[in-house]
CSV table of C-alpha atoms and ligand atoms in Angstrom, one decimal:
chain,number,residue,atom,x,y,z
B,736,UNK,CA,92.7,76.0,189.5
B,737,UNK,CA,91.8,79.0,191.2
B,738,UNK,CA,88.5,80.5,191.3
B,739,UNK,CA,86.6,82.9,188.8
B,740,UNK,CA,87.1,86.2,190.8
B,741,UNK,CA,90.8,85.6,191.3
B,742,UNK,CA,91.3,84.3,187.6
B,743,UNK,CA,89.7,87.8,187.1
B,744,UNK,CA,91.7,89.7,188.7
B,745,UNK,CA,95.4,88.7,187.5
B,746,UNK,CA,94.1,88.3,184.0
B,747,UNK,CA,93.1,92.4,184.9
B,748,UNK,CA,96.8,93.1,186.3
B,749,UNK,CA,98.1,91.2,183.4
B,750,UNK,CA,96.3,93.8,181.8
B,751,UNK,CA,97.0,96.9,184.0
B,752,UNK,CA,101.2,96.4,183.9
B,753,UNK,CA,101.1,95.6,180.1
B,754,UNK,CA,102.2,98.8,178.8
B,755,UNK,CA,105.4,99.0,181.2
B,756,UNK,CA,106.2,94.9,180.4
B,757,UNK,CA,106.2,95.8,176.5
B,758,UNK,CA,108.4,99.3,177.8
B,759,UNK,CA,110.6,96.5,179.5
B,760,UNK,CA,110.7,94.0,176.8
B,761,UNK,CA,111.9,96.8,174.1
B,762,UNK,CA,115.1,98.1,176.6
B,763,UNK,CA,115.9,94.2,176.5
B,764,UNK,CA,116.1,94.0,173.3
B,765,UNK,CA,117.7,97.1,172.8
B,766,UNK,CA,120.6,95.8,174.8
B,767,UNK,CA,122.8,93.7,172.3
B,768,UNK,CA,123.3,90.3,174.6
B,769,UNK,CA,125.8,89.1,171.5
B,770,UNK,CA,127.7,85.6,173.1
B,771,UNK,CA,130.1,86.6,175.6
B,772,UNK,CA,128.6,90.4,175.3
B,773,UNK,CA,125.5,89.3,178.0
B,774,UNK,CA,126.7,91.3,181.3
B,775,UNK,CA,124.6,94.9,180.7
B,776,UNK,CA,121.0,93.1,179.7
B,777,UNK,CA,122.2,90.5,182.6
B,778,UNK,CA,122.5,93.9,184.8
B,779,UNK,CA,119.3,94.8,184.0
B,780,UNK,CA,117.6,91.9,184.7
B,781,UNK,CA,119.0,91.8,187.8
B,782,UNK,CA,117.8,94.9,188.5
B,783,UNK,CA,114.2,94.2,188.1
B,784,UNK,CA,114.8,90.7,190.2
B,785,UNK,CA,115.5,93.4,193.0
B,786,UNK,CA,112.7,95.3,192.1
B,787,UNK,CA,109.8,93.0,192.6
B,788,UNK,CA,111.4,91.6,195.8
B,789,UNK,CA,113.5,88.6,194.9
B,790,UNK,CA,116.8,87.3,196.3
B,791,UNK,CA,119.3,87.2,193.7
B,792,UNK,CA,121.7,85.4,193.2
B,793,UNK,CA,124.8,86.3,190.1
B,794,UNK,CA,127.5,83.6,189.7
B,795,UNK,CA,130.3,83.5,186.4
B,796,UNK,CA,129.2,80.1,184.6
B,797,UNK,CA,132.5,77.9,184.7
B,798,UNK,CA,133.2,74.9,187.2
B,799,UNK,CA,134.9,71.6,187.0
B,800,UNK,CA,131.9,70.6,187.8
B,801,UNK,CA,129.8,72.2,184.6
B,802,UNK,CA,132.9,70.7,181.9
B,803,UNK,CA,132.9,67.3,183.5
B,804,UNK,CA,129.0,66.6,183.2
B,805,UNK,CA,127.8,64.4,180.7
B,806,UNK,CA,125.6,67.0,179.1
B,807,UNK,CA,128.4,70.1,178.8
B,808,UNK,CA,129.2,71.6,175.6
B,809,UNK,CA,132.8,72.2,174.9
B,810,UNK,CA,133.1,76.0,174.9
B,811,UNK,CA,135.0,78.3,173.3
B,812,UNK,CA,135.1,81.5,175.6
B,813,UNK,CA,136.1,82.5,178.4
B,814,UNK,CA,133.0,82.1,181.1
B,815,UNK,CA,135.1,83.9,183.8
B,816,UNK,CA,133.0,87.1,183.2
B,817,UNK,CA,129.5,85.6,181.8
B,818,UNK,CA,127.0,85.1,184.4
B,819,UNK,CA,123.5,83.6,184.9
B,820,UNK,CA,121.1,85.8,187.5
B,821,UNK,CA,118.4,83.8,189.5
B,822,UNK,CA,116.2,85.0,191.7
B,823,UNK,CA,114.5,83.3,194.4
B,824,UNK,CA,111.1,84.1,196.0
B,825,UNK,CA,110.5,81.9,199.0
B,826,UNK,CA,107.0,82.8,200.9
B,827,UNK,CA,106.4,82.9,204.3
B,828,UNK,CA,103.7,80.3,204.1
B,829,UNK,CA,105.7,78.2,201.5
B,830,UNK,CA,103.3,75.1,201.6
B,831,UNK,CA,102.4,75.3,198.0
B,832,UNK,CA,104.5,73.5,194.9
B,833,UNK,CA,107.3,75.3,193.8
B,834,UNK,CA,108.9,76.5,189.8
B,835,UNK,CA,111.2,77.9,187.9
B,836,UNK,CA,110.7,80.5,185.2
B,837,UNK,CA,113.8,80.0,183.2
B,838,UNK,CA,114.8,82.0,180.1
B,839,UNK,CA,117.9,82.8,178.4
B,840,UNK,CA,119.2,85.9,178.0
B,841,UNK,CA,121.6,85.1,175.2
B,842,UNK,CA,120.8,86.2,171.3
B,843,UNK,CA,122.5,84.8,168.1
B,844,UNK,CA,124.3,87.1,165.9
B,845,UNK,CA,122.1,89.8,163.7
B,846,UNK,CA,124.0,89.0,160.3
B,847,UNK,CA,124.5,92.1,157.9
B,848,UNK,CA,122.5,95.1,159.1
B,849,UNK,CA,121.8,96.9,155.7
B,850,UNK,CA,119.5,93.4,154.9
B,851,UNK,CA,117.4,94.4,158.5
B,852,UNK,CA,114.6,96.6,157.3
B,853,UNK,CA,115.2,98.6,160.3
B,854,UNK,CA,118.1,98.5,162.9
B,855,UNK,CA,118.1,95.1,164.7
B,856,UNK,CA,118.3,96.7,168.2
B,857,UNK,CA,115.5,99.4,168.1
B,858,UNK,CA,112.5,97.4,169.4
B,859,UNK,CA,110.3,99.2,167.4
B,860,UNK,CA,106.7,97.6,168.0
B,861,UNK,CA,104.8,97.8,163.7
B,862,UNK,CA,101.2,96.6,163.7
B,863,UNK,CA,101.0,94.7,166.5
B,864,UNK,CA,104.5,93.2,166.0
B,865,UNK,CA,108.2,94.1,168.5
B,866,UNK,CA,110.7,93.6,166.2
B,867,UNK,CA,114.8,92.8,167.0
B,868,UNK,CA,116.9,90.6,166.8
B,869,UNK,CA,115.9,88.5,170.5
B,870,UNK,CA,112.4,90.0,170.7
B,871,UNK,CA,111.0,86.6,170.1
B,872,UNK,CA,114.0,84.3,170.7
B,873,UNK,CA,113.5,85.1,174.1
B,874,UNK,CA,113.5,88.5,175.2
B,875,UNK,CA,109.7,88.7,175.7
B,876,UNK,CA,109.4,85.6,177.2
B,877,UNK,CA,112.4,86.1,179.5
B,878,UNK,CA,110.2,89.5,181.3
B,879,UNK,CA,106.8,88.0,180.3
B,880,UNK,CA,108.3,85.5,183.6
B,881,UNK,CA,108.9,88.6,184.9
B,882,UNK,CA,105.4,90.5,184.8
B,883,UNK,CA,103.8,87.0,184.8
B,884,UNK,CA,105.1,86.7,188.6
B,885,UNK,CA,104.7,90.3,189.4
B,886,UNK,CA,101.0,90.0,188.4
B,887,UNK,CA,99.7,87.4,191.5
B,888,UNK,CA,101.3,90.7,193.7
B,889,UNK,CA,99.2,93.6,191.8
B,890,UNK,CA,96.2,91.4,191.9
B,891,UNK,CA,96.5,91.5,195.6
B,892,UNK,CA,97.3,87.8,196.0
B,893,UNK,CA,100.9,86.5,197.8
B,894,UNK,CA,102.3,83.1,196.2
B,895,UNK,CA,102.2,80.3,198.6
B,896,UNK,CA,105.0,78.3,196.6
B,897,UNK,CA,109.2,78.8,195.5
B,898,UNK,CA,109.4,80.8,192.4
B,899,UNK,CA,113.0,80.8,191.2
B,900,UNK,CA,113.2,83.0,187.8
B,901,UNK,CA,116.4,82.4,185.7
B,902,UNK,CA,117.9,84.2,183.0
B,903,UNK,CA,120.9,82.0,181.9
B,904,UNK,CA,123.5,82.5,179.1
B,905,UNK,CA,124.6,79.5,176.6
B,906,UNK,CA,121.5,79.2,175.2
B,907,UNK,CA,121.8,79.8,171.7
B,908,UNK,CA,125.5,77.2,171.5
B,909,UNK,CA,126.0,75.2,174.5
B,910,UNK,CA,123.2,74.4,177.0
B,911,UNK,CA,126.0,75.3,179.8
B,912,UNK,CA,124.3,78.4,180.9
B,913,UNK,CA,120.7,76.2,182.2
B,914,UNK,CA,123.2,73.1,183.4
B,915,UNK,CA,125.3,75.2,185.8
B,916,UNK,CA,122.0,76.6,187.2
B,917,UNK,CA,121.0,72.6,187.7
B,918,UNK,CA,124.5,71.8,189.3
B,919,UNK,CA,124.0,75.3,191.8
B,920,UNK,CA,120.9,73.4,192.9
B,921,UNK,CA,118.1,74.9,191.4
B,922,UNK,CA,114.9,72.2,191.4
B,923,UNK,CA,111.5,73.2,191.2
B,924,UNK,CA,108.5,70.6,190.9
B,925,UNK,CA,107.6,72.1,187.5
B,926,UNK,CA,109.6,74.5,184.6
B,927,UNK,CA,108.0,76.7,182.2
B,928,UNK,CA,110.4,78.1,179.3
B,929,UNK,CA,108.4,80.9,177.4
B,930,UNK,CA,110.4,80.2,174.1
B,931,UNK,CA,108.9,81.4,171.1
B,932,UNK,CA,106.6,78.3,170.5
B,933,UNK,CA,103.9,79.6,168.5
B,934,UNK,CA,101.9,79.2,171.4
B,935,UNK,CA,102.0,75.7,171.8
B,936,UNK,CA,103.6,73.2,174.3
B,937,UNK,CA,106.8,71.3,172.9
B,938,UNK,CA,106.0,68.2,173.2
B,939,UNK,CA,109.0,66.4,171.7
B,940,UNK,CA,112.5,68.3,170.5
B,941,UNK,CA,115.9,66.9,168.8
B,942,UNK,CA,119.6,67.3,170.5
B,943,UNK,CA,122.6,69.2,168.8
B,944,UNK,CA,126.0,68.5,168.2
B,945,UNK,CA,128.1,71.5,167.2
B,946,UNK,CA,131.6,70.7,165.3
B,947,UNK,CA,134.3,72.1,163.5
B,948,UNK,CA,135.3,69.7,160.6
B,949,UNK,CA,139.5,70.7,159.5
B,950,UNK,CA,140.5,69.6,156.3
B,951,UNK,CA,143.7,70.0,155.3
B,952,UNK,CA,145.7,70.1,151.6
B,953,UNK,CA,149.2,69.9,150.3
B,954,UNK,CA,149.9,74.5,149.4
B,955,UNK,CA,151.5,74.2,146.1
B,956,UNK,CA,152.2,77.6,143.4
B,957,UNK,CA,149.2,77.2,141.3
B,958,UNK,CA,151.7,77.1,138.4
B,959,UNK,CA,152.1,72.9,139.5
B,960,UNK,CA,148.6,72.8,140.9
B,961,UNK,CA,148.6,69.4,139.6
B,962,UNK,CA,151.2,68.2,142.5
B,963,UNK,CA,149.4,69.6,145.4
B,964,UNK,CA,145.7,68.9,147.0
B,965,UNK,CA,143.2,71.4,147.5
B,966,UNK,CA,141.5,71.8,151.0
B,967,UNK,CA,138.4,73.9,150.1
B,968,UNK,CA,137.7,71.4,147.2
B,969,UNK,CA,138.2,68.3,149.3
B,970,UNK,CA,136.1,69.9,151.6
B,971,UNK,CA,132.8,69.4,149.3
B,972,UNK,CA,133.5,66.0,149.3
B,973,UNK,CA,133.4,66.0,153.3
B,974,UNK,CA,130.2,67.6,152.5
B,975,UNK,CA,128.6,65.5,150.9
B,976,UNK,CA,129.5,62.6,152.7
B,977,UNK,CA,127.7,64.5,155.7
B,978,UNK,CA,124.8,65.2,153.4
B,979,UNK,CA,124.6,61.3,153.2
B,980,UNK,CA,124.5,60.5,157.2
B,981,UNK,CA,121.6,63.3,157.3
B,982,UNK,CA,119.8,62.0,154.9
B,983,UNK,CA,120.2,58.6,156.6
B,984,UNK,CA,119.2,59.7,160.2
B,985,UNK,CA,116.0,61.0,158.8
B,986,UNK,CA,114.9,58.0,156.7
B,987,UNK,CA,115.1,56.2,160.4
B,988,UNK,CA,112.3,58.8,162.2
B,989,UNK,CA,109.7,56.2,162.1
B,990,UNK,CA,111.7,54.9,164.9
B,991,UNK,CA,111.3,58.1,167.0
B,992,UNK,CA,108.0,58.7,168.1
B,993,UNK,CA,106.7,62.2,167.7
B,994,UNK,CA,109.7,63.0,164.5
B,995,UNK,CA,107.3,60.2,162.2
B,996,UNK,CA,105.4,63.0,160.4
B,997,UNK,CA,108.2,66.1,160.2
B,998,UNK,CA,109.3,66.5,156.8
B,999,UNK,CA,112.3,66.2,157.6
B,1000,UNK,CA,113.6,66.1,161.3
B,1001,UNK,CA,117.5,65.9,161.1
B,1002,UNK,CA,118.9,69.1,159.8
B,1003,UNK,CA,122.8,69.8,159.2
B,1004,UNK,CA,123.7,72.9,158.6
B,1005,UNK,CA,127.2,73.8,157.0
B,1006,UNK,CA,126.8,77.2,159.7
B,1007,UNK,CA,130.5,78.4,158.7
B,1008,UNK,CA,133.2,77.8,156.3
B,1009,UNK,CA,136.8,79.1,155.7
B,1010,UNK,CA,139.8,77.7,154.3
B,1011,UNK,CA,143.5,78.9,152.2
B,1012,UNK,CA,145.3,81.9,152.1
B,1013,UNK,CA,146.1,83.3,149.3
B,1014,UNK,CA,145.0,83.5,146.0
B,1015,UNK,CA,147.4,81.8,144.2
B,1016,UNK,CA,148.0,79.3,146.7
B,1017,UNK,CA,146.5,75.8,146.2
B,1018,UNK,CA,144.8,75.6,149.9
B,1019,UNK,CA,146.4,74.1,152.5
B,1020,UNK,CA,143.7,74.1,155.3
B,1021,UNK,CA,140.0,74.2,155.5
B,1022,UNK,CA,137.2,74.1,158.1
B,1023,UNK,CA,133.6,74.0,158.5
B,1024,UNK,CA,131.2,74.7,161.5
B,1025,UNK,CA,128.5,72.6,161.2
B,1026,UNK,CA,124.9,72.2,163.6
B,1027,UNK,CA,123.0,68.2,163.1
B,1028,UNK,CA,120.6,67.3,165.4
B,1029,UNK,CA,119.9,63.7,166.9
B,1030,UNK,CA,116.9,62.1,168.2
B,1031,UNK,CA,115.5,61.9,171.0
B,1032,UNK,CA,116.9,58.4,172.8
B,1033,UNK,CA,119.9,58.9,170.7
B,1034,UNK,CA,123.2,59.3,172.8
B,1035,UNK,CA,125.8,62.2,171.9
B,1036,UNK,CA,128.3,60.0,172.1
B,1037,UNK,CA,126.6,57.8,169.5
B,1038,UNK,CA,125.5,59.9,167.5
B,1039,UNK,CA,129.2,61.7,167.4
B,1040,UNK,CA,130.9,58.2,166.9
B,1041,UNK,CA,128.6,58.2,163.7
B,1042,UNK,CA,129.9,61.9,162.6
B,1043,UNK,CA,133.7,60.8,163.4
B,1044,UNK,CA,132.9,57.6,161.3
B,1045,UNK,CA,131.5,59.3,158.1
B,1046,UNK,CA,134.8,61.9,158.4
B,1047,UNK,CA,137.0,59.3,158.1
B,1048,UNK,CA,135.3,57.8,155.3
B,1049,UNK,CA,135.2,61.2,153.6
B,1050,UNK,CA,139.2,61.1,153.8
B,1051,UNK,CA,139.5,57.3,151.9
B,1052,UNK,CA,136.4,57.7,149.1
B,1053,UNK,CA,138.5,60.2,146.6
B,1054,UNK,CA,141.8,58.6,144.4
B,1055,UNK,CA,144.0,60.9,147.3
B,1056,UNK,CA,143.4,60.4,150.5
B,1057,UNK,CA,143.2,63.0,152.7
B,1058,UNK,CA,143.6,64.5,156.2
B,1059,UNK,CA,139.8,65.5,157.6
B,1060,UNK,CA,139.6,65.8,161.2
B,1061,UNK,CA,136.5,67.2,163.4
B,1062,UNK,CA,136.6,68.7,166.6
B,1063,UNK,CA,133.3,69.1,169.1
B,1064,UNK,CA,132.6,73.0,170.2
B,1065,UNK,CA,129.8,73.6,171.7
B,1066,UNK,CA,125.7,72.1,171.7
B,1067,UNK,CA,126.8,68.7,172.8
B,1068,UNK,CA,123.0,67.7,173.5
B,1069,UNK,CA,120.9,65.3,174.0
B,1070,UNK,CA,116.9,66.0,172.8
B,1071,UNK,CA,114.0,64.5,175.3
B,1072,UNK,CA,110.0,64.0,175.2
B,1073,UNK,CA,107.9,65.7,177.3
B,1074,UNK,CA,105.7,62.8,178.9
B,1075,UNK,CA,101.8,63.6,178.2
B,1076,UNK,CA,99.7,63.2,181.3
B,1077,UNK,CA,102.0,65.4,184.0
B,1078,UNK,CA,100.1,67.8,186.7
B,1079,UNK,CA,101.6,70.5,184.8
B,1080,UNK,CA,101.0,69.8,181.6
B,1081,UNK,CA,97.4,69.4,182.7
B,1082,UNK,CA,97.2,72.3,184.6
B,1083,UNK,CA,98.5,74.7,182.1
B,1084,UNK,CA,96.1,73.1,179.6
B,1085,UNK,CA,93.7,74.8,182.1
B,1086,UNK,CA,95.3,78.3,182.0
B,1087,UNK,CA,95.7,78.8,178.5
B,1088,UNK,CA,92.1,78.0,177.7
B,1089,UNK,CA,91.4,81.1,180.1
B,1090,UNK,CA,94.2,83.4,178.5
B,1091,UNK,CA,93.6,82.2,175.1
B,1092,UNK,CA,89.7,81.1,175.0
B,1093,UNK,CA,91.0,78.1,173.4
B,1094,UNK,CA,92.4,74.7,173.4
B,1095,UNK,CA,96.3,74.1,174.1
B,1096,UNK,CA,98.1,72.2,171.2
B,1097,UNK,CA,100.9,70.1,171.7
B,1098,UNK,CA,104.1,70.3,168.7
B,1099,UNK,CA,107.6,68.5,167.8
B,1100,UNK,CA,110.3,70.9,166.9
B,1101,UNK,CA,113.6,70.3,164.9
B,1102,UNK,CA,115.3,73.2,167.4
B,1103,UNK,CA,117.1,72.8,170.9
B,1104,UNK,CA,116.1,73.6,173.6
B,1105,UNK,CA,117.1,73.9,177.3
B,1106,UNK,CA,114.0,72.1,178.4
B,1107,UNK,CA,117.1,68.9,178.2
B,1108,UNK,CA,118.7,69.8,180.8
B,1109,UNK,CA,116.0,69.9,183.2
B,1110,UNK,CA,113.7,66.6,181.7
B,1111,UNK,CA,117.1,64.8,181.3
B,1112,UNK,CA,119.0,65.5,184.3
B,1113,UNK,CA,116.8,66.7,187.3
B,1114,UNK,CA,113.2,64.6,185.3
B,1115,UNK,CA,111.0,67.7,186.2
B,1116,UNK,CA,107.9,68.3,183.6
B,1117,UNK,CA,108.9,71.5,181.6
B,1118,UNK,CA,106.9,73.5,179.4
B,1119,UNK,CA,108.8,74.7,176.6
B,1120,UNK,CA,105.9,77.5,175.6
B,1121,UNK,CA,106.0,80.4,174.1
B,1122,UNK,CA,104.8,83.6,172.1
B,1123,UNK,CA,104.0,83.4,168.3
B,1124,UNK,CA,107.0,84.5,166.4
B,1125,UNK,CA,108.6,85.2,163.0
B,1126,UNK,CA,112.7,85.3,161.7
B,1127,UNK,CA,113.7,83.9,164.9
B,1128,UNK,CA,117.8,84.0,163.6
B,1129,UNK,CA,117.2,85.2,160.3
B,1130,UNK,CA,116.3,89.5,159.5
B,1131,UNK,CA,113.2,91.5,161.1
B,1132,UNK,CA,112.9,89.1,163.2
B,1133,UNK,CA,109.4,89.7,165.3
B,1134,UNK,CA,107.2,88.7,167.9
B,1135,UNK,CA,103.3,89.5,168.5
B,1136,UNK,CA,102.6,91.6,171.0
B,1137,UNK,CA,98.9,89.8,171.7
B,1138,UNK,CA,100.3,87.0,171.8
B,1139,UNK,CA,103.3,87.9,174.4
B,1140,UNK,CA,100.3,89.7,176.7
B,1141,UNK,CA,98.2,86.0,176.8
B,1142,UNK,CA,101.3,83.9,177.6
B,1143,UNK,CA,102.0,85.7,180.2
B,1144,UNK,CA,98.2,85.6,181.8
B,1145,UNK,CA,98.8,81.8,181.2
B,1146,UNK,CA,101.8,81.7,183.2
B,1147,UNK,CA,100.4,84.0,185.8
B,1148,UNK,CA,97.4,81.8,186.3
B,1149,UNK,CA,99.5,79.0,186.3
B,1150,UNK,CA,102.0,80.2,189.1
B,1151,UNK,CA,98.8,80.9,190.8
B,1152,UNK,CA,97.2,77.1,190.6
B,1153,UNK,CA,100.4,75.7,190.7
B,1154,UNK,CA,102.4,77.2,193.9
B,1155,UNK,CA,98.8,78.5,195.2
B,1156,UNK,CA,97.4,81.9,196.4
B,1157,UNK,CA,96.6,83.7,199.6
B,1158,UNK,CA,94.9,87.1,200.1
B,1159,UNK,CA,98.1,89.5,200.4
B,1160,UNK,CA,99.1,91.3,204.0
V,1862,ZN,ZN1,115.6,80.4,172.3
């Protein structure tokens, strides 16, 4: 760790700019960045990175190389106009360790707005919480990266190691944004991703697969319903079969370190359903959109093979066999474990203590994280660590303002100690 005096200078610098940081966060939350609509928000990030004096690289993420990568999730949107933004600072005296500060710009749909207590896009602060879609997941963290970096300069110091600040797309659906940044050539000695993680460090997390199941039926007039085959009724059978697979995977949790103590680590979500064409026609089709998790150490290919076998079995179980087809159309991502004891983690323990006044804890999360890109394909210690939040992906999402302040401090102190600092010119 750096000296106590420098530590105090950096903590003070974060405090001094914190109102400005909240305003920047609110501006970003108030700029919706749903899938394939992230460009206005990325414009804001680009402008801020340039304002911090970083060299900016912005590119649309699609490429044959990306599509050929084993960690690529099949995309259902056009990547031609979807960009990643990366700001790079290479110091004149480049003698220290390097770091990537990563965050995702995309947010999930807000759902029926009438069920929010306020607009999902007003970014208001009440009683110590900032509200809005993406406030916690993860615009507060993304802006915290920028202000942590700038706190070093504000403290009258200069980093002596390379820093890349990444704002990526596609974290909520494929993980292809961070993967594209890796394929662009960005590497460092450590990665920090301030996702909403309860002021704690993610030790292990699941992989995720997305797929669509299409069930085919036989349409008839309901007056002769017995001669048709109802694809929507059949979809219930498919769901039951998938739930059996889900329970089997959950019963295997003892085989996977860090997952034994979770009540239900593997969650299968039927996230969407549609089917049929007409109330007076027996439905000829039903489609369901599904998300399921897999343990670290289970390959996506192996999990997918089991899912396909499960779907095939569902189509033959009943009195009448039917067609059921699964198609991958998003995440095809494996989980990872952050092995304890890295230099990066040991340093974070110290900076967390300095910022929060208490010990760092770690935990296992049954959700997808882009950390899998850096850990799985580049072997970089990756610290997914960020603020306290509530209702991410739900109504009235919110992030704790004081937690954001302390996380920013912890990350700023990490930068100073990891990269090294000198007095600024
Ligand atoms: Zn997130």
